[in-house]
C-alpha positions as YAML, in Angstrom:
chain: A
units: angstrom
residues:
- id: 1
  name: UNK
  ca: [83.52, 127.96, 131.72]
- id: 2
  name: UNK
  ca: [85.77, 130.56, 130.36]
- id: 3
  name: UNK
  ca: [85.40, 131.60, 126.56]
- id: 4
  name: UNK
  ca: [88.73, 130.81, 126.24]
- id: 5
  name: UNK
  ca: [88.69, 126.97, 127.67]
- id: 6
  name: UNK
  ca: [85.43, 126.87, 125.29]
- id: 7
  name: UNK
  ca: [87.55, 127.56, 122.35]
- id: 8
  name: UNK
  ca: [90.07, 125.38, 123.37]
- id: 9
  name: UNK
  ca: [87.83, 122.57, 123.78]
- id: 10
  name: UNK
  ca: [86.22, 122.57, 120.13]
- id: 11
  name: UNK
  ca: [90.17, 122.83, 118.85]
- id: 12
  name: UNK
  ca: [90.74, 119.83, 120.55]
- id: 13
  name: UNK
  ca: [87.32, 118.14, 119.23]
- id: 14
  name: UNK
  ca: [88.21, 119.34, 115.75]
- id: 15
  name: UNK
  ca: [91.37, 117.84, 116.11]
- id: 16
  name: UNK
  ca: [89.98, 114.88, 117.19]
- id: 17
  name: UNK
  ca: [87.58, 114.98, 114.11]
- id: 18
  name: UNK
  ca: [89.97, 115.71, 111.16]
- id: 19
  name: UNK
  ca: [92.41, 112.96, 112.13]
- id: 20
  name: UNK
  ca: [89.93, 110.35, 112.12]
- id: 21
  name: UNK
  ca: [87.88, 111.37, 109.09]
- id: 22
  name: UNK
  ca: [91.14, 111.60, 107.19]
- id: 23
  name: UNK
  ca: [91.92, 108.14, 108.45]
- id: 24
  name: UNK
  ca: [88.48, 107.18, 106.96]
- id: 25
  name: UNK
  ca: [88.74, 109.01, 104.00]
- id: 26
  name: UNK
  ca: [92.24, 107.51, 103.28]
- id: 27
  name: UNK
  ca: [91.35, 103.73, 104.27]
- id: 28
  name: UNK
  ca: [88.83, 103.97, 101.28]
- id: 29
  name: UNK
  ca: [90.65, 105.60, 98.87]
- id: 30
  name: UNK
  ca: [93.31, 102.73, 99.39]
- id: 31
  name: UNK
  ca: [90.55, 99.80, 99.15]
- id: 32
  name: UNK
  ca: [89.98, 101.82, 95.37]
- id: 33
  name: UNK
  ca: [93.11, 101.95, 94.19]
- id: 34
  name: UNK
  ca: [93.26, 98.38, 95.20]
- id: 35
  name: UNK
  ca: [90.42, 97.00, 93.57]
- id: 36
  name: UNK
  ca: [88.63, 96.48, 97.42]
- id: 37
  name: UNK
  ca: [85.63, 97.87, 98.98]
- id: 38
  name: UNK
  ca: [85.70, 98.42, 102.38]
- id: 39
  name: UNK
  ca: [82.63, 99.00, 104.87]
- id: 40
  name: UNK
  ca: [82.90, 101.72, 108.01]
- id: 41
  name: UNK
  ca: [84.61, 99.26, 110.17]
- id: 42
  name: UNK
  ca: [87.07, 98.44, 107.69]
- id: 43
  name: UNK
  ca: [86.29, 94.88, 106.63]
- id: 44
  name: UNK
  ca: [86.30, 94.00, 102.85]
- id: 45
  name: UNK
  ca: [82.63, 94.26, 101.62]
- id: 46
  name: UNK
  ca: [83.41, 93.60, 97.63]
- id: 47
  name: UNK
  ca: [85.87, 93.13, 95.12]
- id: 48
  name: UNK
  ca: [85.77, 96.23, 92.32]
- id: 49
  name: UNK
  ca: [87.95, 96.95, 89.46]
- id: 50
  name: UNK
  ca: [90.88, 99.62, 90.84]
- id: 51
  name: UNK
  ca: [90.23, 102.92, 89.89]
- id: 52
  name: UNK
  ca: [91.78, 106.08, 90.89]
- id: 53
  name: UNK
  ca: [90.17, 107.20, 94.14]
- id: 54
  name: UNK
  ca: [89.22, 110.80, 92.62]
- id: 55
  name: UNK
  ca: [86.20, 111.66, 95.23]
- id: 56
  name: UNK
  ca: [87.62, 110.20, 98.31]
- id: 57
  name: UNK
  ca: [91.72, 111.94, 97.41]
- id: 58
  name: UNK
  ca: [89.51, 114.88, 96.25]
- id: 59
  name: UNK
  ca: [87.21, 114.78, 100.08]
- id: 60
  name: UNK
  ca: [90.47, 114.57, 101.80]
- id: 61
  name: UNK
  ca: [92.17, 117.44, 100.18]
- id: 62
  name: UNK
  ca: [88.68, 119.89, 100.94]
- id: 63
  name: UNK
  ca: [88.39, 118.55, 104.55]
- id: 64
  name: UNK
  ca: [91.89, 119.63, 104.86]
- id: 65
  name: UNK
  ca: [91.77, 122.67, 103.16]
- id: 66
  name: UNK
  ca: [88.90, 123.63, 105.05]
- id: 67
  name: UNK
  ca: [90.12, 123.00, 108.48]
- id: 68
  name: UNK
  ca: [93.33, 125.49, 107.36]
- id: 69
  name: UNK
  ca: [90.74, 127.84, 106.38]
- id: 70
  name: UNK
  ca: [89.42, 127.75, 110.04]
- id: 71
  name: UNK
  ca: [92.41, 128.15, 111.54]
- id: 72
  name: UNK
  ca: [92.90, 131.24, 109.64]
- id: 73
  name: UNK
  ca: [90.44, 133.02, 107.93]
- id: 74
  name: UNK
  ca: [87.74, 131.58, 109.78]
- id: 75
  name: UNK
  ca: [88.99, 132.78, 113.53]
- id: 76
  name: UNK
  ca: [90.53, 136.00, 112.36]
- id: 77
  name: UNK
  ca: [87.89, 138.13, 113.66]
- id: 78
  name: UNK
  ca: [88.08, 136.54, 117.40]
- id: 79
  name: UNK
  ca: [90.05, 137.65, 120.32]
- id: 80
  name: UNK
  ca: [93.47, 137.00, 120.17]
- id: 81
  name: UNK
  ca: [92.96, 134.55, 123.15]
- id: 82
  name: UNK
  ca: [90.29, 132.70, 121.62]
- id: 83
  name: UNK
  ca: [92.58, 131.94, 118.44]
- id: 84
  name: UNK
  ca: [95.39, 130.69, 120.66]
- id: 85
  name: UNK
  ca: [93.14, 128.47, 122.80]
- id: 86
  name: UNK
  ca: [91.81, 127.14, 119.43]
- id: 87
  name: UNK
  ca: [95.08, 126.60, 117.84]
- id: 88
  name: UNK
  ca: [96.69, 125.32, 120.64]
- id: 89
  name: UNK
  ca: [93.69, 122.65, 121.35]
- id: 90
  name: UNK
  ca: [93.73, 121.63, 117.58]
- id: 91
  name: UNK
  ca: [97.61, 120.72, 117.45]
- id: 92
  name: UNK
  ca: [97.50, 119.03, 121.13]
- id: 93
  name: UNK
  ca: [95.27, 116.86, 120.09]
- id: 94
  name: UNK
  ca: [96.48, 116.47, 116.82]
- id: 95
  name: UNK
  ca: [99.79, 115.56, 117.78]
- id: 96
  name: UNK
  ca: [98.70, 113.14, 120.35]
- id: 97
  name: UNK
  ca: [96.76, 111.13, 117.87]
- id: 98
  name: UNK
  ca: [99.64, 111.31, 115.22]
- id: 99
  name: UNK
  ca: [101.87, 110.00, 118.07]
- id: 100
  name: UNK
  ca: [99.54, 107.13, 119.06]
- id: 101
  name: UNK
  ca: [99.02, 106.34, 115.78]
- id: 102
  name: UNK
  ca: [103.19, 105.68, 115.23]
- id: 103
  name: UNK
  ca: [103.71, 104.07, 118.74]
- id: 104
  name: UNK
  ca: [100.75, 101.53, 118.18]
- id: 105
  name: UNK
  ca: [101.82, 100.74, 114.68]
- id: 106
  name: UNK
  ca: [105.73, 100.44, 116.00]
- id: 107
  name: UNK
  ca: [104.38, 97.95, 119.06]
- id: 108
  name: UNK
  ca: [102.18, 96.05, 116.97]
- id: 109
  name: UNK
  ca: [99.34, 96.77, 118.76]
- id: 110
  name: UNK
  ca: [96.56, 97.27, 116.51]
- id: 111
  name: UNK
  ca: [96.14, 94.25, 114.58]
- id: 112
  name: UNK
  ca: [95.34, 94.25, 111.01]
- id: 113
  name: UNK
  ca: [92.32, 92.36, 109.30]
- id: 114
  name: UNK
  ca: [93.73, 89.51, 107.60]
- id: 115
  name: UNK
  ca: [94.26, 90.19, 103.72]
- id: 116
  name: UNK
  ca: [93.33, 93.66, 103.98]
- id: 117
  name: UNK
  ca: [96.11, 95.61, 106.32]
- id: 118
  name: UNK
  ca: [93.67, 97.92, 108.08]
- id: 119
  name: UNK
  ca: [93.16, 97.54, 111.55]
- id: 120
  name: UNK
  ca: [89.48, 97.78, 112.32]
- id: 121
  name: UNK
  ca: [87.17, 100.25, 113.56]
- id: 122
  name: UNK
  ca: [88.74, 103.21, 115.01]
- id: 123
  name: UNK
  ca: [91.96, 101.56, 115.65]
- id: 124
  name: UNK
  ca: [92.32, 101.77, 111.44]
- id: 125
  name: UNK
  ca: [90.97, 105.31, 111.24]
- id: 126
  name: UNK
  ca: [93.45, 106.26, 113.31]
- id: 127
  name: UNK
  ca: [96.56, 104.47, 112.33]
- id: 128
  name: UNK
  ca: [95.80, 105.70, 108.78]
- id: 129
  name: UNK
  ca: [95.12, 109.39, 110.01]
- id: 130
  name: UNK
  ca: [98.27, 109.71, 111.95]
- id: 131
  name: UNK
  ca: [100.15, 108.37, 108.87]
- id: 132
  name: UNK
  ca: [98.63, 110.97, 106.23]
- id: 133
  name: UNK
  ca: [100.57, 113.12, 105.06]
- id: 134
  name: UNK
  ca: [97.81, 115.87, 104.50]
- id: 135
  name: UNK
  ca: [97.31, 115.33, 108.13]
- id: 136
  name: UNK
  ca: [101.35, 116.10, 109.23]
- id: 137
  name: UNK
  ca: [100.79, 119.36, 106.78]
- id: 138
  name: UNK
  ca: [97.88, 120.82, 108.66]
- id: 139
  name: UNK
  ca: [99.74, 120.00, 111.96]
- id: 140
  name: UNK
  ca: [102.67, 121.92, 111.09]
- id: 141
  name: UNK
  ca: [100.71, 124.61, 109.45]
- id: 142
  name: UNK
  ca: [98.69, 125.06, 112.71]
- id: 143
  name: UNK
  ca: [102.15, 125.08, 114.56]
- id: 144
  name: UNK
  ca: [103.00, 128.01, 112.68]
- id: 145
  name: UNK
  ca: [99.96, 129.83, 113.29]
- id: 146
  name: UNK
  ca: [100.62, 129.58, 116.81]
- id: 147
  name: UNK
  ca: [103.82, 130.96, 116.43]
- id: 148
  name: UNK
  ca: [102.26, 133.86, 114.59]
- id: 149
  name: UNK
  ca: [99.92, 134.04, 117.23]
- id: 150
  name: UNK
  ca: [102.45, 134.55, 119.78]
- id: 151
  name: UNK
  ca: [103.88, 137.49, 118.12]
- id: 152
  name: UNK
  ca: [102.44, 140.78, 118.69]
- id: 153
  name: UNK
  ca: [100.39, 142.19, 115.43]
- id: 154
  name: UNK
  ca: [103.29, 144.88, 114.21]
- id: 155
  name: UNK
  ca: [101.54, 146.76, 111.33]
- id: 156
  name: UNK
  ca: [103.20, 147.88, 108.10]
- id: 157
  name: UNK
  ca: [102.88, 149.60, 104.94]
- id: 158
  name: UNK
  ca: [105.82, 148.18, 103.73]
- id: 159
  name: UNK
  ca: [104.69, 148.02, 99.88]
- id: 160
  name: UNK
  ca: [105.97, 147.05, 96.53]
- id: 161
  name: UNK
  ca: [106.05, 151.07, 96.04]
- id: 162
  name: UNK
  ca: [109.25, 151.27, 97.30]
- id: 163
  name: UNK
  ca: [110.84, 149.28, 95.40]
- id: 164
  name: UNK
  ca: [108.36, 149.19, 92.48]
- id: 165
  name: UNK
  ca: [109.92, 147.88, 89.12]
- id: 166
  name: UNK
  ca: [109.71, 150.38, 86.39]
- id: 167
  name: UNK
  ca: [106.17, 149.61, 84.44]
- id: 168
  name: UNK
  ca: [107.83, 148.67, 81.28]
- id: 169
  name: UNK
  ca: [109.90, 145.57, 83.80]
- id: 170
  name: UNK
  ca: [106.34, 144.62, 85.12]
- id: 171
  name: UNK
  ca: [105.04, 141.88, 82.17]
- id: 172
  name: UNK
  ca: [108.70, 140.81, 82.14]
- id: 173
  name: UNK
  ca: [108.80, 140.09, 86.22]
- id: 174
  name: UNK
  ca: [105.21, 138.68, 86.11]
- id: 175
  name: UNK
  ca: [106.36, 136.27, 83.43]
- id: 176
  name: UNK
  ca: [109.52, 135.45, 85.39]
- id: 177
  name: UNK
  ca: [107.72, 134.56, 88.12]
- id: 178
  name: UNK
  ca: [105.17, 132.55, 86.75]
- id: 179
  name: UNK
  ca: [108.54, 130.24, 85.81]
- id: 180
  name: UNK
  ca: [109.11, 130.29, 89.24]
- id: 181
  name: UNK
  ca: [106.10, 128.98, 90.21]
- id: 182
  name: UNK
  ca: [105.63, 126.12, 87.80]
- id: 183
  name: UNK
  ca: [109.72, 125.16, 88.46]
- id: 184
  name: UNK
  ca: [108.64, 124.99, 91.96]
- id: 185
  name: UNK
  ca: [105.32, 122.89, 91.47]
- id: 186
  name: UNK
  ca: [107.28, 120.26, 89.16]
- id: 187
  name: UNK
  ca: [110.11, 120.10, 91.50]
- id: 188
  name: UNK
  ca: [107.41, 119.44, 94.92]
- id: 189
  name: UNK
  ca: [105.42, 116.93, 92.97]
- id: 190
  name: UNK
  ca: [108.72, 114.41, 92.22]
- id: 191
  name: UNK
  ca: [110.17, 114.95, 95.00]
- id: 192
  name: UNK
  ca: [107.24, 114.21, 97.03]
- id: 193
  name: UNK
  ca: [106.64, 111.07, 94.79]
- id: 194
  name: UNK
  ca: [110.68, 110.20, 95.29]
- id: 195
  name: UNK
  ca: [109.46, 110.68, 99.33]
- id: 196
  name: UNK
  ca: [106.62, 109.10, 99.21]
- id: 197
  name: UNK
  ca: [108.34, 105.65, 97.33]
- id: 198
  name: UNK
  ca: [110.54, 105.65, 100.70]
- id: 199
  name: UNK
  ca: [107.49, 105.45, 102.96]
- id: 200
  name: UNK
  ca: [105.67, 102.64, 101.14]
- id: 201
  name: UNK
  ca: [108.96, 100.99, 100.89]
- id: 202
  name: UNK
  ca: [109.74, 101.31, 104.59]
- id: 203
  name: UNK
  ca: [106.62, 100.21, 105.07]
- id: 204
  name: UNK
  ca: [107.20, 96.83, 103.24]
- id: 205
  name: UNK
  ca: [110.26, 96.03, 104.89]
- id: 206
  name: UNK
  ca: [112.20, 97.03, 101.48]
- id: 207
  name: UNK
  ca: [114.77, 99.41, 100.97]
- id: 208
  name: UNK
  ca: [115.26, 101.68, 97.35]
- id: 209
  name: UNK
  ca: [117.46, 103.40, 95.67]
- id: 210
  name: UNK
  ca: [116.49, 107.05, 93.88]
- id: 211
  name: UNK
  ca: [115.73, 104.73, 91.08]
- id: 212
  name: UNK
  ca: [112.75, 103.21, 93.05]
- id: 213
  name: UNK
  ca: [114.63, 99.96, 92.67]
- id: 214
  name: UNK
  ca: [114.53, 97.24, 95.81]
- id: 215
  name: UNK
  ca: [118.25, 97.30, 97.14]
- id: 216
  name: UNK
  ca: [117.70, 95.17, 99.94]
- id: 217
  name: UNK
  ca: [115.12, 93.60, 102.28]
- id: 218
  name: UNK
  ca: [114.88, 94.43, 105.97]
- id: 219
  name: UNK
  ca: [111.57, 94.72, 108.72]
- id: 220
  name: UNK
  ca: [109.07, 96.83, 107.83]
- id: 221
  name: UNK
  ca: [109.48, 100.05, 110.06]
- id: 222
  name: UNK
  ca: [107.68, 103.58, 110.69]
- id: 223
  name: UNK
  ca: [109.15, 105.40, 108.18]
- id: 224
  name: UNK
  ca: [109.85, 108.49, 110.49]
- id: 225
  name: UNK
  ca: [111.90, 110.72, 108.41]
- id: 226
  name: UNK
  ca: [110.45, 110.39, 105.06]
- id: 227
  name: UNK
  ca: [106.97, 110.83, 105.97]
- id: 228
  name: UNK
  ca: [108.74, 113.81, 108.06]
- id: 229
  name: UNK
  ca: [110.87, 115.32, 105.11]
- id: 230
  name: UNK
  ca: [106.78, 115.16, 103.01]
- id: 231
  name: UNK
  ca: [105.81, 117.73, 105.69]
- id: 232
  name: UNK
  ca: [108.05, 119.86, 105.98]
- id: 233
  name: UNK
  ca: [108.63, 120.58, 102.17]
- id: 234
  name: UNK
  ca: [104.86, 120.67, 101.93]
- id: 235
  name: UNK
  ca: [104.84, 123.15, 104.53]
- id: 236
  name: UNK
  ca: [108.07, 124.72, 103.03]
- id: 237
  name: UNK
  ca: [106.29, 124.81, 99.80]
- id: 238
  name: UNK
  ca: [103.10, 126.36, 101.13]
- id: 239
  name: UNK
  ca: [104.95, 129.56, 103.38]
- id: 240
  name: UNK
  ca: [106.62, 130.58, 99.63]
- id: 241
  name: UNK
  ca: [103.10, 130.83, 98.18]
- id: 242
  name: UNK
  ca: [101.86, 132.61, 100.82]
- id: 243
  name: UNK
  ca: [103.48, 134.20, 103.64]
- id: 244
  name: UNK
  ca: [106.96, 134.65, 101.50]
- id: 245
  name: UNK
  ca: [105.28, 136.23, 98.92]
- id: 246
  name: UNK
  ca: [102.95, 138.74, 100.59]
- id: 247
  name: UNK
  ca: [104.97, 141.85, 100.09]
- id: 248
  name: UNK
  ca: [105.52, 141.65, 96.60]
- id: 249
  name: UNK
  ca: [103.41, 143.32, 94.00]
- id: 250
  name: UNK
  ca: [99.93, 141.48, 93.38]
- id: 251
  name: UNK
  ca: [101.28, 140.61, 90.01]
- id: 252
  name: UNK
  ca: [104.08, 138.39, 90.93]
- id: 253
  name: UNK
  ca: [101.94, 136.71, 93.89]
- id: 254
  name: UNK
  ca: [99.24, 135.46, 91.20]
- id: 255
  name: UNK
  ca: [101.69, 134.50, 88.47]
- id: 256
  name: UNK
  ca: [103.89, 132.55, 91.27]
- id: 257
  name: UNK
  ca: [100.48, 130.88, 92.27]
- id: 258
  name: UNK
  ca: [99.15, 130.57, 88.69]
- id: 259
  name: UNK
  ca: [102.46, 129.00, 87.38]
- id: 260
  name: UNK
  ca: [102.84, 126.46, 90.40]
- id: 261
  name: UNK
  ca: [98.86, 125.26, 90.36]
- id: 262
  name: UNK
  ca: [99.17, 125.32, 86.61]
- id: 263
  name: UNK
  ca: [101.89, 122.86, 86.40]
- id: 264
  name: UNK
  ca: [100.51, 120.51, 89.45]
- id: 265
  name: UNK
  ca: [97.91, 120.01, 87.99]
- id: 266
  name: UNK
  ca: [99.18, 118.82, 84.73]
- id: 267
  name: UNK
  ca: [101.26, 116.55, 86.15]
- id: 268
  name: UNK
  ca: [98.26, 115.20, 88.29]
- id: 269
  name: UNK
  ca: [96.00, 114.95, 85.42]
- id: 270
  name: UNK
  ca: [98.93, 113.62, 83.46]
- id: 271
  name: UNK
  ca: [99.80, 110.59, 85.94]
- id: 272
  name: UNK
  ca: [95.53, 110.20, 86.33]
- id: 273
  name: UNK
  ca: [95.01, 110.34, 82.38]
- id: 274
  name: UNK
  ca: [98.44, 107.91, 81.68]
- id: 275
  name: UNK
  ca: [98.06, 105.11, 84.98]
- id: 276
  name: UNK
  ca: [95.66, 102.99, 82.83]
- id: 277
  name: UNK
  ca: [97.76, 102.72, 79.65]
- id: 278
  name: UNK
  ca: [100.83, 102.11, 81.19]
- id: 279
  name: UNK
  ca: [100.54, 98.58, 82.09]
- id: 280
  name: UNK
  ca: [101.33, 96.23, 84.90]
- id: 281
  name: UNK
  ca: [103.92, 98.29, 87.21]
- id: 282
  name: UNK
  ca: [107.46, 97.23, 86.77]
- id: 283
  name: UNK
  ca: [108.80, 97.85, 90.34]
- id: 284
  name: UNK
  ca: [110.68, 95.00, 91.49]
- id: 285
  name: UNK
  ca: [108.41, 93.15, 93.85]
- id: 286
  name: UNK
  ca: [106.69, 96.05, 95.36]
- id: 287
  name: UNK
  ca: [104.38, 97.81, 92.82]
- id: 288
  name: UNK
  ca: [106.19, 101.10, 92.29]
- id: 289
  name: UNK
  ca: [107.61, 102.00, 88.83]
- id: 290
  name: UNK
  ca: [111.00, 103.25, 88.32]
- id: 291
  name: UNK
  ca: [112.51, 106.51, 88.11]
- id: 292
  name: UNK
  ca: [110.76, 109.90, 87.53]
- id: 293
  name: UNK
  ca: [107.51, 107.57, 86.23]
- id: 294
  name: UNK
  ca: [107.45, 106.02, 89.68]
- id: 295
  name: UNK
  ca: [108.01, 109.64, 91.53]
- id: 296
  name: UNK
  ca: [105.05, 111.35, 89.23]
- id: 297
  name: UNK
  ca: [102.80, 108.37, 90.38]
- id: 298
  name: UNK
  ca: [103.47, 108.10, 93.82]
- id: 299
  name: UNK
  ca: [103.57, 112.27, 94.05]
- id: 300
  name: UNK
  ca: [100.18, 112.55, 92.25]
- id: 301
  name: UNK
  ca: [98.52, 110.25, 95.35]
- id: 302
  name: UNK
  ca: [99.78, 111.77, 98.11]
- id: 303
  name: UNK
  ca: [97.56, 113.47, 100.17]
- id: 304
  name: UNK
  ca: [99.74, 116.61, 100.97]
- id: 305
  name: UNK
  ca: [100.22, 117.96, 97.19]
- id: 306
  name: UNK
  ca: [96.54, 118.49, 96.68]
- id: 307
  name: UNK
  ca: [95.86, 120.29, 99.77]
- id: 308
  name: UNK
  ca: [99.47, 122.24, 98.76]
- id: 309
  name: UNK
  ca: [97.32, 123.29, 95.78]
- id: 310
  name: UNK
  ca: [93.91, 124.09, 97.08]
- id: 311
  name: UNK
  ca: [95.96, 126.31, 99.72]
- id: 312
  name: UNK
  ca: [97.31, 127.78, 96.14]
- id: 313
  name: UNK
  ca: [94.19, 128.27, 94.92]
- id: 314
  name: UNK
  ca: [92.34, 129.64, 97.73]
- id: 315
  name: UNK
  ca: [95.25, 132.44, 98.10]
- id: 316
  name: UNK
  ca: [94.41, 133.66, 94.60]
- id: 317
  name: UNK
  ca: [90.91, 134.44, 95.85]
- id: 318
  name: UNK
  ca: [92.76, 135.92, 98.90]
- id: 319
  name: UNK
  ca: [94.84, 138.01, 96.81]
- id: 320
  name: UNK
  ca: [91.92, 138.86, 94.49]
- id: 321
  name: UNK
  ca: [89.93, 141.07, 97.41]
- id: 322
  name: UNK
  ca: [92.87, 142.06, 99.42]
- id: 323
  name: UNK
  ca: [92.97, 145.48, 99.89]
- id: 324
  name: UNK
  ca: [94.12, 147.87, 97.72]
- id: 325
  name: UNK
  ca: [96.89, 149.21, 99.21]
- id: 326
  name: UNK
  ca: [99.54, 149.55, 96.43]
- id: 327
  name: UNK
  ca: [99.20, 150.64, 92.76]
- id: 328
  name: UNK
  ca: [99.38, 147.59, 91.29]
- id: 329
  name: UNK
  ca: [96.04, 146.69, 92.52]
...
């Protein structure tokens, strides 16, 4: 067996892997937030009081984080071949199971345990993998990488010395684009909440309007294009932290990241710190509060936002021992 088919074999196992141990992951952090307890093959084991599902939200976003880190840092040293193969066998299979999941849920043909919505056994694992959105993010994110892949390394010493502020502009930029960032981490959190209120609406059979209120009643449906929209702002969201910013001075990167993970996670510890002592939720009929309250609870539970900020996070260390290539450094 060729290196190459090798390679392309454990992206397909890894694939395989991360779908299903997000579906696991996610299954229990539901049962949590729901007051259940749910065994391996997804049948109720006890009733708990709900809790915020900090360890299992908090596994998900590290497994996830970790398999971008593979993608990328961890395969950078291997032939160009072997990171395609890779690649390539990690979003094959990961689309494939994404798919499956949406066509069985659309036919019906994983049947849920009574009282508890989660098919079992793998059948749940995988309808709930396919559906998270810290799943859709890596996909896309791998995606990308292959695209990157594709194109021919084309070094440059394009700096931030060319067009280097005066030093005097430097603490004013810096603090200009630490704005930036936290703008843009307030603005992904609600909207992803605002997203995220769609899907579990869809999901219901109910339709909202922006101010989470139930409009009208249809079937529950697949909610294609919001979960959709979630990854591609996510992944929108994580290219302007990273690849966007990579030729400006050091400087600006870290206060763009600083500002954004700064503000995320005040808002997440905000909506964690403020869930108990707001009281029963006052959605109509399906659980979700209204307005920006509703948006900064739903956004803070999504899967997607903390593995946008660990991403954030683990470029600061990437920016910290990058080389020193311009003065700011």
């Amino acid at each position: 067996m060729k290196k190459s088919e090798a390679w392309g074999i454990c992206g397909i196992v890894a694939g395989a892997v991360f779908v299903l141990v997000a579906g696991v992951l996610t299954i229990q952090a539901s049962g949590l937030a729901a007051g259940a307890q749910y065994d391996l093959n997804n049948s109720l084991a006890s009733i708990i009081t709900p809790r915020v599902p900090y360890l299992m939200m908090g596994a998900l976003a590290v497994l996830s984080a970790a398999v971008v880190f593979t993608l990328t840092v961890a395969m950078r040293n291997r032939s160009a071949v072997s990171r395609m193969a890779f690649t390539s066998g990690f979003s094959a299979a990961t689309l494939l199971l994404i798919i499956a999941s949406f066509a069985f849920a659309a036919t019906g043909m994983t049947p849920e345990t009574p009282m508890i919505g989660v098919a079992p056994g793998w059948q749940g694992w995988l309808n709930r993998g396919g559906s998270s959105s810290a799943v859709h993010l890596v996909l896309l994110l791998s995606v990308g990488l292959l695209w990157l892949h594709s194109k021919s390394p084309k070094p440059t010493h394009r700096d931030a010395t060319a067009s280097m502020p005066r030093p005097i502009n430097i603490p004013l930029r810096s603090a200009a684009w630490g704005i930036y960032g936290m703008l843009l981490g307030v603005v992904f959190v609600f909207i992803i909440g605002m997203l995220s209120a769609q899907v579990v609406a869809r999901k219901l059979g109910a339709i909202l309007d922006l101010n989470n209120m139930v409009t009208a009643v249809s079937s529950a449906t697949v909610p294609f294009l919001p979960m959709i929209a979630i990854a591609v702002l996510s992944t929108i969201v994580t290219f302007l932290l990273t690849v966007a910013a990579k030729n400006r001075l050091r400087r600006f990167r870290v206060a763009l990241v600083v500002g954004f993970s700064s503000a995320t996670v005040l808002l997440l510890s905000a909506s964690f710190l403020l869930g108990p002592l707001r009281g029963p939720k006052v959605g109509a009929s399906i659980g979700i509060e209204p307005g920006w309250v509703g948006w900064l609870a739903e956004g803070s539970i999504n899967s997607a936002v903390p593995v946008v900020l660990l991403i954030a996070v683990g470029s600061l260390w990437w920016y910290s021992n990058s080389a020193k290539t311009t003065p700011d450094h």
